[in-house]
Amino acid sequence: AGASVEHTPHVPVQRMIAEQAAKRPHNEAIRDSAGAHTYQELDQRANRIARFLLRQGLAPNALVGVCLDRTFELVAVLLGVWRAGLGYVPLDPTYPAQRLEVIIEDSACALVITSEALRDRVVRATRVCTLEQSAEAISGESPEQPAIHYAADHTAYVIFTSGSTGRPKGVLQNHRNLLF
């Protein structure tokens, strides 16, 4: 007799974080150069960012380029993108400018989120939003999670590989593929 395999329903990462924030709000979720950040801080920041993104008029499942250093803000933005029903395109600030241009162009990012320090890395993007310029608008948003439906087959992110031709090629990943 073969062993049975129990299949559990897909739980999106953004929901897992919200559950941790509800159960253990004061537990450390992330530690970066600025210090420790709790699940509650992460959850509320992501919700504010999601609500801010929803006010930008982006179509459901649109792609948002994210060009940020690896900090608490990066994680909050990624969660916020997902909670707004959007997908993200990672734009590594250490990549050569030409590679970033190709990725931005090929992915047709509806918006690129970055910092003032990295703004010059995404000069070719049509629509750019820096966290510093948007700080007041983001902090004025509600910390409650927006009521957005996201399904397992919605785009989570698009990763660009070098491609066999040397030109980056985008590979779409959906939420179902993000299993922990």
XYZ file of C-alpha atoms in Angstrom:
180
model
C 0.000 0.000 0.000
C 1.319 3.430 -0.920
C 1.604 6.251 1.542
C -1.089 8.866 1.309
C -0.122 12.434 0.719
C -2.127 15.138 2.413
C -2.713 18.174 0.234
C -3.248 21.412 2.051
C -4.884 24.391 0.411
C -2.549 27.067 -0.885
C -1.973 29.866 1.616
C -0.385 32.957 0.034
C 2.682 34.435 1.706
C 0.864 37.724 2.283
C -1.826 35.885 4.266
C 0.789 33.969 6.283
C 2.385 37.250 7.345
C -1.015 38.694 8.305
C -1.710 35.588 10.409
C 1.636 35.936 12.199
C 0.929 39.617 12.818
C -2.409 38.684 14.393
C -0.952 35.864 16.526
C 2.439 37.337 17.418
C 2.335 41.080 16.682
C 5.370 41.963 18.787
C 7.633 39.140 17.623
C 10.561 40.055 15.423
C 9.840 39.533 11.742
C 12.859 41.215 10.139
C 16.189 42.562 11.249
C 18.121 44.941 9.029
C 20.767 47.630 9.493
C 18.134 49.889 11.108
C 17.286 47.249 13.725
C 14.474 44.818 14.459
C 10.978 45.133 13.020
C 7.919 43.294 14.342
C 5.259 41.396 12.437
C 2.800 44.143 13.329
C 5.093 46.819 11.855
C 5.607 44.765 8.705
C 1.901 43.999 8.333
C 0.790 47.597 8.803
C 3.503 49.024 6.541
C 2.618 46.533 3.783
C -1.072 47.437 4.105
C -0.333 51.154 3.827
C 1.811 50.537 0.747
C -0.914 48.328 -0.783
C -3.527 51.032 -0.269
C -1.165 53.641 -1.732
C -0.609 51.422 -4.791
C -4.340 50.919 -5.233
C -4.731 54.715 -5.421
C -2.237 54.832 -8.303
C -4.824 53.428 -10.733
C -2.903 50.280 -11.627
C -4.848 47.493 -13.323
C -5.349 44.275 -11.339
C -2.404 41.885 -11.757
C -0.244 44.695 -13.227
C 3.517 44.534 -12.724
C 5.407 46.881 -10.421
C 9.173 47.147 -10.712
C 10.936 47.208 -7.339
C 14.451 48.657 -7.167
C 15.387 48.815 -3.478
C 18.205 47.734 -1.227
C 17.641 44.655 0.942
C 15.969 46.211 3.954
C 12.697 46.126 5.865
C 11.258 48.509 3.248
C 11.937 46.037 0.441
C 9.973 43.288 2.197
C 7.140 45.691 3.091
C 6.910 46.863 -0.535
C 6.823 43.301 -1.898
C 4.042 42.358 0.528
C 2.235 45.597 -0.308
C 2.435 44.833 -4.017
C 0.869 41.409 -3.435
C -1.796 42.772 -1.096
C -2.794 45.256 -3.798
C -3.369 42.337 -6.187
C -0.267 43.148 -8.234
C 2.923 41.330 -9.206
C 6.470 42.610 -8.945
C 9.566 42.643 -11.094
C 12.787 42.608 -9.050
C 15.211 45.278 -10.270
C 18.495 44.567 -8.531
C 20.260 47.918 -8.051
C 23.636 46.198 -8.556
C 22.741 45.210 -12.141
C 24.232 47.232 -14.999
C 21.967 50.095 -16.120
C 21.496 48.553 -19.574
C 20.196 45.289 -18.062
C 17.730 47.212 -15.867
C 16.520 49.150 -18.919
C 15.847 45.918 -20.825
C 13.989 44.377 -17.874
C 11.844 47.481 -17.353
C 11.043 47.684 -21.068
C 10.327 43.974 -21.572
C 8.174 43.619 -18.453
C 6.175 46.785 -19.217
C 6.144 47.754 -15.537
C 3.155 49.968 -14.811
C 5.178 51.649 -12.047
C 8.652 51.382 -10.546
C 9.161 51.836 -6.811
C 12.610 52.859 -5.672
C 14.430 55.168 -3.266
C 15.934 58.583 -3.946
C 19.385 57.019 -3.607
C 18.622 54.537 -6.399
C 16.481 56.779 -8.619
C 19.241 57.123 -11.201
C 19.207 53.317 -11.703
C 15.716 53.415 -13.270
C 15.803 56.572 -15.386
C 14.210 54.797 -18.363
C 11.071 53.791 -16.449
C 7.926 55.587 -17.615
C 6.465 56.026 -14.127
C 8.657 56.103 -11.007
C 7.671 56.499 -7.378
C 10.280 56.979 -4.667
C 9.510 56.006 -1.092
C 10.786 59.371 0.108
C 8.526 61.374 -2.234
C 5.551 59.205 -1.283
C 6.287 58.961 2.456
C 3.507 61.301 3.558
C 0.898 59.727 1.277
C 1.862 56.196 2.365
C 1.883 57.006 6.076
C -1.558 58.606 5.713
C -3.077 55.353 4.445
C -4.975 52.977 6.727
C -2.918 50.178 8.334
C -5.817 47.761 7.711
C -5.452 45.207 4.937
C -7.350 46.185 1.783
C -10.095 43.831 0.625
C -8.421 42.576 -2.526
C -8.874 39.063 -3.879
C -5.710 37.368 -5.009
C -5.744 33.871 -6.412
C -3.055 31.214 -6.547
C -2.765 31.704 -10.312
C -2.203 35.473 -10.102
C 1.266 36.733 -10.907
C 3.526 36.957 -7.860
C 6.647 38.089 -9.709
C 8.516 37.970 -12.989
C 12.141 36.919 -12.725
C 14.513 37.680 -15.557
C 17.188 35.164 -16.512
C 20.160 35.842 -18.725
C 18.541 33.938 -21.589
C 20.371 31.824 -24.155
C 20.906 34.863 -26.377
C 22.386 37.025 -23.625
C 19.256 39.185 -23.538
C 17.283 38.846 -20.273
C 14.158 36.716 -20.589
C 11.217 37.066 -18.187
C 9.710 34.039 -16.467
C 6.356 34.583 -14.781
C 5.800 32.956 -11.370
C 2.392 32.769 -9.741
C 1.474 32.635 -6.052
C 0.921 28.880 -6.218
C 4.664 28.452 -6.804
C 5.510 30.258 -3.552
C 5.249 27.367 -1.135
C 6.906 27.348 2.254
